[in-house]
Short mmCIF file of C-alpha atoms and ligand atoms in Angstrom, two decimals:
data_model
loop_
_atom_site.label_atom_id
_atom_site.label_comp_id
_atom_site.label_asym_id
_atom_site.label_seq_id
_atom_site.Cartn_x
_atom_site.Cartn_y
_atom_site.Cartn_z
CA MET A 144 0.11 3.80 -5.49
CA ASN A 145 -1.87 4.95 -2.51
CA ILE A 146 -2.82 8.61 -1.21
CA HIS A 147 -4.26 9.85 2.45
CA GLU A 148 -8.08 9.98 3.39
CA TYR A 149 -7.92 13.92 3.06
CA GLN A 150 -6.82 13.75 0.28
CA ALA A 151 -8.59 10.87 -1.54
CA LYS A 152 -12.20 12.83 -0.86
CA ALA A 153 -9.92 16.31 -1.55
CA VAL A 154 -10.46 14.37 -5.64
CA LEU A 155 -13.78 12.71 -4.34
CA LYS A 156 -15.10 16.05 -4.05
CA GLU A 157 -14.05 17.37 -7.54
CA PHE A 158 -16.93 14.38 -8.75
CA GLY A 159 -19.33 15.49 -7.04
CA VAL A 160 -19.32 12.90 -4.07
CA PRO A 161 -20.34 13.72 -0.41
CA VAL A 162 -17.66 14.14 1.56
CA SER A 163 -17.52 15.95 5.42
CA ARG A 164 -15.70 19.47 5.30
CA GLY A 165 -12.13 19.38 6.68
CA VAL A 166 -8.84 20.87 7.02
CA ALA A 167 -5.36 19.12 6.59
CA VAL A 168 -3.23 20.07 9.60
CA LEU A 169 0.84 19.06 9.06
CA LYS A 170 1.77 21.46 12.65
CA ALA A 171 0.11 21.18 15.41
CA SER A 172 -0.08 25.48 16.02
CA ASP A 173 -2.26 25.62 13.02
CA ALA A 174 -4.90 23.06 14.84
CA GLY A 175 -6.86 25.38 16.37
CA ALA A 176 -6.91 28.01 13.94
CA ALA A 177 -7.71 24.93 11.52
CA ALA A 178 -10.77 24.24 14.25
CA LYS A 179 -12.27 27.47 15.08
CA GLU A 180 -12.71 27.50 10.61
CA LEU A 181 -14.23 24.63 10.79
CA GLY A 182 -16.74 25.50 13.80
CA GLY A 183 -17.58 23.47 15.51
CA PRO A 184 -19.25 21.97 17.75
CA LEU A 185 -18.01 17.84 16.93
CA TRP A 186 -14.92 17.64 15.43
CA VAL A 187 -12.95 14.90 14.01
CA VAL A 188 -9.16 14.68 14.52
CA LYS A 189 -7.98 11.47 12.30
CA SER A 190 -3.89 10.67 12.02
CA GLN A 191 -3.42 10.33 8.22
CA ILE A 192 -1.21 7.17 7.36
CA HIS A 193 -1.76 4.92 4.37
CA ALA A 194 -2.98 2.05 6.15
CA GLY A 195 -6.60 1.45 7.23
CA GLY A 196 -8.05 0.67 10.73
CA ARG A 197 -6.45 3.88 12.68
CA GLY A 198 -10.22 3.79 15.28
CA LYS A 199 -9.27 0.96 16.67
CA GLY A 200 -5.02 1.10 16.35
CA LYS A 201 -2.92 2.12 19.47
CA PHE A 202 -0.27 4.63 18.89
CA LYS A 203 3.13 3.22 20.79
CA GLU A 204 3.98 5.99 23.07
CA ALA A 205 2.10 6.45 26.70
CA GLU A 206 1.79 10.45 26.36
CA ALA A 207 -0.82 10.10 22.75
CA GLY A 208 -2.73 7.87 24.95
CA GLU A 209 -4.71 4.59 23.97
CA LYS A 210 -7.78 6.47 22.58
CA GLY A 211 -6.92 5.38 18.83
CA GLY A 212 -5.74 7.18 15.43
CA VAL A 213 -9.25 8.54 15.16
CA ARG A 214 -10.91 11.09 18.35
CA LEU A 215 -14.06 13.14 18.40
CA ALA A 216 -12.90 16.32 19.94
CA LYS A 217 -15.86 18.30 21.82
CA SER A 218 -14.27 21.58 22.14
CA VAL A 219 -10.78 23.77 20.04
CA LYS A 220 -8.70 22.99 23.22
CA GLU A 221 -9.21 19.16 22.96
CA VAL A 222 -8.59 19.64 19.45
CA GLU A 223 -5.89 21.05 20.04
CA SER A 224 -4.38 18.61 22.74
CA PHE A 225 -5.04 15.43 20.54
CA VAL A 226 -3.22 17.00 17.46
CA ALA A 227 -0.25 18.00 19.49
CA GLN A 228 -0.36 14.37 21.49
CA MET A 229 -0.97 12.62 17.42
CA LEU A 230 2.26 14.43 15.99
CA GLY A 231 4.91 12.59 15.40
CA LYS A 232 4.34 9.88 17.13
CA THR A 233 3.80 6.43 15.80
CA LEU A 234 0.32 4.68 15.67
CA VAL A 235 0.11 0.78 15.07
CA THR A 236 -3.26 -0.78 13.90
CA ALA A 237 -4.01 -3.89 12.09
CA GLN A 238 -2.63 -2.86 8.84
CA THR A 239 0.28 -1.49 9.77
CA GLY A 240 2.69 -4.78 10.68
CA PRO A 241 3.95 -3.83 14.72
CA ALA A 242 6.61 -1.26 13.37
CA GLY A 243 3.27 0.91 12.81
CA LYS A 244 3.19 3.89 10.97
CA GLN A 245 3.92 7.59 12.23
CA VAL A 246 1.90 10.29 11.88
CA ASN A 247 3.57 13.21 9.94
CA ARG A 248 -0.53 15.06 9.21
CA ILE A 249 -3.89 15.84 10.47
CA TYR A 250 -7.21 16.04 8.65
CA LEU A 251 -9.35 18.11 11.04
CA GLU A 252 -13.13 16.84 10.18
CA GLU A 253 -16.28 17.91 11.11
CA GLY A 254 -17.83 15.49 12.82
CA ALA A 255 -21.28 13.86 11.54
CA ASN A 256 -24.30 11.88 13.12
CA ILE A 257 -24.03 9.12 12.40
CA ALA A 258 -27.15 6.92 12.18
CA LYS A 259 -25.91 4.11 10.38
CA GLU A 260 -22.55 2.69 8.83
CA PHE A 261 -22.10 1.18 5.53
CA TYR A 262 -18.97 -0.27 3.56
CA LEU A 263 -18.72 -0.30 -0.35
CA SER A 264 -16.12 -0.16 -2.36
CA LEU A 265 -14.71 -0.29 -6.15
CA LEU A 266 -11.62 -2.03 -7.49
CA VAL A 267 -10.82 -4.23 -10.98
CA ASP A 268 -11.86 -7.56 -11.19
CA ARG A 269 -9.25 -9.38 -13.11
CA SER A 270 -11.74 -12.06 -13.60
CA THR A 271 -14.65 -10.29 -15.11
CA SER A 272 -11.95 -7.30 -16.59
CA ARG A 273 -14.29 -4.61 -14.64
CA VAL A 274 -14.71 -2.66 -12.61
CA ALA A 275 -16.99 -4.46 -9.57
CA PHE A 276 -18.60 -2.58 -6.45
CA VAL A 277 -18.76 -3.99 -3.09
CA VAL A 278 -21.99 -4.09 -1.13
CA SER A 279 -22.37 -4.20 2.13
CA THR A 280 -24.86 -2.72 4.85
CA GLU A 281 -21.84 -4.14 7.44
CA GLY A 282 -19.94 -0.67 7.57
CA GLY A 283 -17.45 0.06 9.97
CA MET A 284 -15.72 -2.82 10.26
CA GLU A 285 -13.19 -5.50 8.31
CA ILE A 286 -14.76 -6.47 5.29
CA GLU A 287 -12.34 -9.00 5.30
CA GLU A 288 -14.10 -10.19 8.89
CA VAL A 289 -18.04 -9.66 7.40
CA ALA A 290 -16.56 -11.97 4.45
CA HIS A 291 -15.73 -14.49 7.20
CA HIS A 292 -18.65 -14.83 9.84
CA ALA A 293 -21.34 -13.24 7.22
CA SER A 294 -20.36 -13.52 4.05
CA ASP A 295 -24.37 -13.45 2.31
CA LYS A 296 -24.29 -9.61 4.06
CA ILE A 297 -22.05 -8.92 0.94
CA VAL A 298 -23.22 -8.00 -2.27
CA THR A 299 -21.01 -7.66 -5.94
CA PHE A 300 -21.79 -6.56 -9.08
CA SER A 301 -19.65 -5.49 -12.46
CA VAL A 302 -20.52 -2.63 -14.97
CA ASP A 303 -20.08 -3.32 -18.76
CA PRO A 304 -17.16 -0.90 -19.20
CA VAL A 305 -19.14 0.43 -22.24
CA THR A 306 -22.49 1.30 -21.48
CA GLY A 307 -20.94 2.63 -17.86
CA ALA A 308 -22.41 2.96 -14.45
CA LEU A 309 -26.31 3.38 -15.20
CA PRO A 310 -29.47 3.87 -13.16
CA HIS A 311 -30.25 0.25 -11.98
CA HIS A 312 -26.56 -0.68 -10.42
CA GLY A 313 -27.97 2.51 -8.50
CA ARG A 314 -30.60 1.06 -7.36
CA ILE A 315 -29.20 -2.32 -6.65
CA VAL A 316 -26.97 -0.70 -3.89
CA ALA A 317 -30.21 1.59 -2.42
CA LYS A 318 -31.66 -1.84 -2.57
CA THR A 319 -28.29 -3.88 -1.14
CA LEU A 320 -28.65 -0.57 1.61
CA GLY A 321 -32.25 -0.80 2.85
CA LEU A 322 -33.15 2.53 1.50
CA ALA A 323 -35.67 4.08 -0.22
CA GLY A 324 -36.90 7.32 -1.50
CA ASP A 325 -34.62 10.30 -1.07
CA LEU A 326 -31.27 7.92 -0.05
CA ALA A 327 -32.29 5.62 -2.99
CA ASP A 328 -32.12 8.58 -5.16
CA GLN A 329 -28.87 9.91 -2.95
CA ALA A 330 -27.62 6.48 -3.44
CA GLU A 331 -28.49 6.04 -7.28
CA ALA A 332 -26.67 9.22 -7.71
CA LEU A 333 -23.45 8.68 -5.63
CA THR A 334 -23.05 5.20 -7.47
CA ALA A 335 -22.18 7.22 -11.44
CA ARG A 336 -20.39 9.29 -9.29
CA LEU A 337 -17.96 7.07 -7.70
CA TYR A 338 -17.90 5.08 -10.98
CA ALA A 339 -16.93 8.53 -13.33
CA ALA A 340 -14.59 9.48 -10.52
CA PHE A 341 -12.81 5.53 -9.81
CA VAL A 342 -12.88 5.71 -14.44
CA ALA A 343 -11.62 9.17 -14.72
CA LYS A 344 -8.72 8.80 -12.42
CA ASP A 345 -7.36 5.38 -13.76
CA MET A 346 -8.27 4.41 -9.31
CA ALA A 347 -6.78 0.61 -8.81
CA MET A 348 -8.92 0.63 -5.24
CA LEU A 349 -11.74 2.88 -4.13
CA GLU A 350 -13.02 2.25 -0.79
CA ILE A 351 -15.80 3.64 1.18
CA ASN A 352 -15.85 2.51 5.15
CA PRO A 353 -17.77 3.61 5.92
CA LEU A 354 -19.96 5.04 3.98
CA ILE A 355 -23.13 6.83 6.60
CA VAL A 356 -26.48 8.52 6.45
CA SER A 357 -26.52 11.19 8.71
CA ALA A 358 -29.46 11.69 11.70
CA GLU A 359 -30.24 14.55 9.13
CA GLY A 360 -30.67 12.08 6.26
CA ARG A 361 -27.74 12.33 3.69
CA LEU A 362 -25.65 9.81 2.14
CA LYS A 363 -21.79 10.51 3.56
CA CYS A 364 -18.87 9.64 2.51
CA LEU A 365 -16.76 9.95 5.79
CA ASP A 366 -13.53 7.83 4.99
CA ALA A 367 -11.86 6.77 1.63
CA LYS A 368 -8.81 4.59 0.43
CA ILE A 369 -7.42 4.96 -3.20
CA SER A 370 -5.21 2.81 -4.98
CA PHE A 371 -4.61 4.27 -8.30
CA ASP A 372 -3.27 1.83 -11.08
CA ALA A 373 0.76 2.41 -11.29
CA ASN A 374 0.96 2.32 -15.22
CA ALA A 375 -0.95 5.04 -15.76
CA LEU A 376 0.36 7.50 -13.76
CA TYR A 377 1.95 9.37 -15.97
CA ARG A 378 -1.63 10.61 -17.56
CA HIS A 379 -2.28 11.98 -14.49
CA PRO A 380 0.66 14.66 -12.59
CA GLU A 381 -2.04 15.97 -10.10
CA ILE A 382 -2.29 13.00 -8.17
CA LEU A 383 1.52 11.87 -9.27
CA ALA A 384 2.26 14.90 -7.12
CA LEU A 385 -0.06 13.81 -3.79
CA ARG A 386 2.49 10.41 -3.50
CA ASP A 387 3.94 10.67 0.33
CA GLU A 388 7.40 9.11 0.09
CA THR A 389 7.99 8.96 3.53
CA GLU A 390 4.30 6.09 3.73
CA GLU A 391 6.13 4.24 1.23
CA ASP A 392 9.88 1.75 1.69
CA PRO A 393 12.12 3.12 1.32
CA LYS A 394 14.41 0.11 -0.52
CA GLU A 395 11.19 0.28 -3.18
CA ILE A 396 11.67 4.50 -3.73
CA GLU A 397 15.20 3.69 -5.01
CA ALA A 398 14.33 -0.20 -6.40
CA SER A 399 12.04 2.22 -8.40
CA LYS A 400 14.45 5.24 -9.37
CA HIS A 401 17.46 2.96 -10.76
CA ASP A 402 14.45 0.40 -13.28
CA LEU A 403 14.22 -2.91 -10.90
CA SER A 404 11.39 -4.45 -9.47
CA TYR A 405 12.06 -5.01 -5.96
CA VAL A 406 9.06 -5.72 -3.82
CA ALA A 407 10.44 -6.28 0.29
CA LEU A 408 9.31 -9.33 2.01
CA ASP A 409 9.43 -10.08 5.78
CA GLY A 410 11.99 -12.89 5.46
CA ALA A 411 16.62 -13.34 5.92
CA ILE A 412 17.28 -14.13 2.20
CA GLY A 413 17.88 -12.07 -0.24
CA CYS A 414 17.45 -12.54 -3.03
CA MET A 415 18.83 -11.01 -6.76
CA VAL A 416 17.53 -13.20 -9.53
CA ASN A 417 16.67 -11.96 -13.46
CA GLY A 418 13.60 -12.66 -14.56
CA ALA A 419 10.59 -12.60 -12.76
CA GLY A 420 9.50 -16.44 -12.83
CA LEU A 421 12.89 -17.63 -12.27
CA ALA A 422 12.59 -14.57 -9.32
CA MET A 423 9.41 -16.11 -8.02
CA ALA A 424 10.58 -19.92 -8.93
CA THR A 425 13.59 -18.65 -6.59
CA MET A 426 11.82 -17.08 -3.75
CA ASP A 427 10.48 -21.02 -3.69
CA ILE A 428 12.33 -22.78 -3.28
CA ILE A 429 13.82 -20.75 -0.62
CA LYS A 430 10.53 -21.87 1.70
CA LEU A 431 10.63 -25.10 0.45
CA TYR A 432 14.09 -25.56 1.74
CA GLY A 433 12.74 -23.97 5.89
CA ALA A 434 13.28 -20.58 5.39
CA GLU A 435 12.43 -17.36 4.15
CA PRO A 436 13.12 -14.91 1.71
CA ALA A 437 13.95 -10.30 2.07
CA ASN A 438 12.58 -9.56 -1.10
CA PHE A 439 11.88 -10.24 -4.01
CA LEU A 440 13.57 -8.47 -6.54
CA ASP A 441 13.53 -8.60 -11.32
CA VAL A 442 17.17 -7.07 -12.82
CA GLY A 443 15.24 -7.26 -15.85
CA GLY A 444 17.29 -8.93 -18.81
CA GLY A 445 19.86 -5.90 -20.70
CA ALA A 446 20.73 -5.01 -16.56
CA THR A 447 24.34 -3.35 -16.68
CA LYS A 448 27.01 -3.48 -13.97
CA ASP A 449 25.92 -0.16 -12.05
CA LYS A 450 21.96 -1.94 -12.07
CA VAL A 451 23.76 -5.09 -10.82
CA SER A 452 25.82 -3.07 -8.08
CA ALA A 453 22.31 -0.41 -6.93
CA ALA A 454 20.67 -4.04 -7.06
CA PHE A 455 22.91 -5.37 -4.62
CA LYS A 456 23.20 -2.58 -1.65
CA ILE A 457 19.74 -2.22 -1.95
CA ILE A 458 19.54 -5.71 -0.17
CA THR A 459 22.77 -4.90 1.56
CA ALA A 460 21.02 -1.81 3.19
CA ASP A 461 17.92 -3.95 4.65
CA PRO A 462 19.56 -5.58 7.91
CA GLN A 463 16.64 -7.89 7.79
CA VAL A 464 18.85 -9.95 5.70
CA LYS A 465 21.20 -12.57 7.22
CA GLY A 466 22.21 -13.77 4.10
CA ILE A 467 22.33 -13.38 0.10
CA LEU A 468 21.66 -15.76 -2.95
CA VAL A 469 21.52 -14.37 -6.55
CA ASN A 470 20.54 -16.14 -8.86
CA ILE A 471 21.20 -15.56 -12.12
CA PHE A 472 20.77 -17.07 -15.82
CA GLY A 473 22.37 -15.50 -18.23
CA GLY A 474 20.89 -15.18 -22.18
CA ILE A 475 20.24 -11.67 -22.89
CA MET A 476 22.35 -11.73 -19.99
CA LYS A 477 25.66 -12.03 -19.05
CA CYS A 478 26.77 -13.63 -16.21
CA ASP A 479 30.55 -12.27 -16.29
CA VAL A 480 27.80 -8.74 -16.20
CA ILE A 481 26.26 -9.87 -12.99
CA ALA A 482 29.67 -11.14 -11.47
CA GLU A 483 30.89 -7.17 -12.06
CA GLY A 484 28.64 -5.89 -10.43
CA VAL A 485 28.20 -7.84 -7.40
CA ILE A 486 32.29 -7.87 -6.93
CA ALA A 487 31.80 -3.60 -7.23
CA ALA A 488 29.08 -3.39 -4.78
CA VAL A 489 30.77 -5.58 -2.52
CA LYS A 490 34.10 -3.68 -2.77
CA GLU A 491 31.38 -0.52 -2.15
CA VAL A 492 29.18 -1.56 1.03
CA GLY A 493 31.07 -4.42 2.32
CA LEU A 494 30.29 -7.99 2.71
CA GLU A 495 28.96 -9.35 6.59
CA VAL A 496 26.64 -12.18 5.35
CA PRO A 497 27.03 -15.55 3.97
CA LEU A 498 26.80 -14.81 -0.08
CA VAL A 499 25.70 -17.81 -2.51
CA VAL A 500 26.15 -17.20 -6.17
CA ARG A 501 25.11 -19.83 -8.90
CA LEU A 502 25.89 -18.34 -12.37
CA GLU A 503 24.83 -20.06 -15.76
CA GLY A 504 23.96 -19.28 -19.36
CA THR A 505 26.30 -16.40 -21.12
CA ASN A 506 30.02 -16.20 -19.82
CA VAL A 507 29.20 -18.67 -17.36
CA ASP A 508 33.12 -19.24 -17.23
CA ILE A 509 34.24 -15.95 -16.89
CA GLY A 510 31.67 -14.94 -14.57
CA LYS A 511 32.67 -17.43 -12.07
CA LYS A 512 36.17 -16.58 -12.47
CA ILE A 513 35.65 -13.19 -12.41
CA ILE A 514 34.16 -14.32 -8.81
CA ALA A 515 37.36 -16.29 -7.55
CA ASP A 516 39.78 -14.28 -8.57
CA SER A 517 37.57 -11.68 -6.43
CA ARG A 518 39.26 -14.52 -3.81
CA LEU A 519 35.30 -12.62 -1.74
CA ASN A 520 33.84 -15.33 0.54
CA VAL A 521 31.49 -16.06 -1.66
CA ILE A 522 29.98 -19.70 -1.61
CA SER A 523 28.30 -21.25 -5.20
CA ALA A 524 26.11 -23.29 -6.69
CA ASP A 525 25.95 -25.72 -9.64
CA ASP A 526 22.90 -25.51 -10.01
CA LEU A 527 18.64 -23.87 -7.70
CA ASP A 528 18.80 -26.48 -5.64
CA ASP A 529 22.29 -27.01 -4.29
CA ALA A 530 21.77 -22.99 -4.24
CA ALA A 531 18.55 -22.50 -2.38
CA GLN A 532 20.18 -25.84 0.08
CA LYS A 533 23.44 -23.78 1.05
CA ILE A 534 21.97 -20.27 1.73
CA VAL A 535 19.38 -21.54 3.63
CA ASN A 536 21.88 -24.12 5.42
CA ALA A 537 24.15 -21.32 6.48
CA VAL A 538 21.46 -18.61 7.68
CA GLY A 539 19.00 -20.89 9.55
CA LYS A 540 15.27 -22.30 8.61
CA ALA A 541 13.15 -19.17 9.63
P1 ADP B 220 -10.09 3.17 9.97
O1 ADP B 220 -11.43 2.65 9.03
O2 ADP B 220 -8.97 3.75 9.37
O3 ADP B 220 -10.35 3.12 11.35
P2 ADP B 220 -12.37 6.40 9.41
O4 ADP B 220 -12.04 7.06 9.18
O5 ADP B 220 -12.90 5.23 9.41
O6 ADP B 220 -10.64 5.06 9.49
O7 ADP B 220 -12.86 6.50 11.01
C1 ADP B 220 -12.88 5.06 12.23
C2 ADP B 220 -14.35 5.09 12.21
O8 ADP B 220 -14.21 7.20 12.81
C3 ADP B 220 -16.02 5.36 11.98
O9 ADP B 220 -16.01 4.33 11.75
C4 ADP B 220 -16.81 6.21 12.41
O10 ADP B 220 -17.46 5.75 13.29
C5 ADP B 220 -15.69 7.61 12.57
N1 ADP B 220 -15.23 8.68 12.12
C6 ADP B 220 -14.73 9.31 11.43
N2 ADP B 220 -14.97 9.83 10.90
C7 ADP B 220 -15.64 10.49 11.74
C8 ADP B 220 -16.89 11.93 11.39
N3 ADP B 220 -16.89 12.90 10.49
N4 ADP B 220 -17.39 11.58 12.27
C9 ADP B 220 -18.33 11.45 13.40
N5 ADP B 220 -17.44 10.31 13.51
C10 ADP B 220 -16.77 9.46 12.14
MG1 MG B 221 -12.67 2.92 6.97
#
């Protein structure tokens, strides 16, 4: 689960991590008061969306200006006008995709005097089963770019969970960033605090880009992006309360309500499959025959008719879906249950795209008979290969 920058900074602040003062603004009419509360003389008006690259992003609407989603303001008046321009508008960045994201919240922050910009992140490194730090002097730009063009400028190390962050980890950070004296001490303290926050809150990723040295000689986190391990959220109701569902894919929210494993993708073929492995294989074979899957969907082992029906509705509600492939291997799952669920959903929401169904395993004959008796326009397939070819032929290649 992701949260907004201003929420991430509030979480980090609890752990003593240095961040700028700021106020979240949800209504344009609150902008002036917020600006006065902060005091100036320099403010930064920051669009809050769950995507990076806001500074270099562009709004779709011309009246929001071409200046991007993070703007410096030099007066209360300017703050008010930038907030009014950004709220409700759609910001397109390198990370949002062409559709962009609507800006519903603004974070108004005191402007910092930036002397240097660095990059620092923490993430769970699966290969070492540890929390790893990624540190670079090349801040303020995308770390993926740095990795391509100047990978020698990126230093990574991981922390033994038994000892936790130790002073020498802080010294690696300071040395990598070329910091000495008091700034090196600040880097050491920051390293320990970020690690403590990461572990205490069960984060999956914590990215500070940029981490800055201010003209006053202070190390500060100017941006913060956090994603949390969804499996640990039950331990953190205070984090769960920060969830902003308007930032998430409505299809994925609906799927999670029905306990379905669903991930929205960009292709045209909706997939309903039981078992994660079979779902992956189904996506692979769709690609092999030249089309792209619209989603990953695992209905699980013991799905009920209602669950299958809910899954089918999520797939058909996606306007990108030009054809559907149902691929079920009935083990614990029974083919007749799948057939009944699909038919119940089709009767309710209709079927406007080609549907290929491949059933195999427990109660396959009953399942096939239910579909045949329904007189729905279903193309049946004998095996996975046959099913994939039939749906790709019906929909066309990507
Ligand atoms: P994003 O990464 O989404 O573009 P950032 O929060 O990193 O958003 O902001 C983009 C740039 O704007 C930063 O690299 C920094 O140069 C500048 N910036 C952000 N916050 C402040 C601030 N409080 N004071 C001064 N400059 C800022
Ligand atoms: Mg940033």
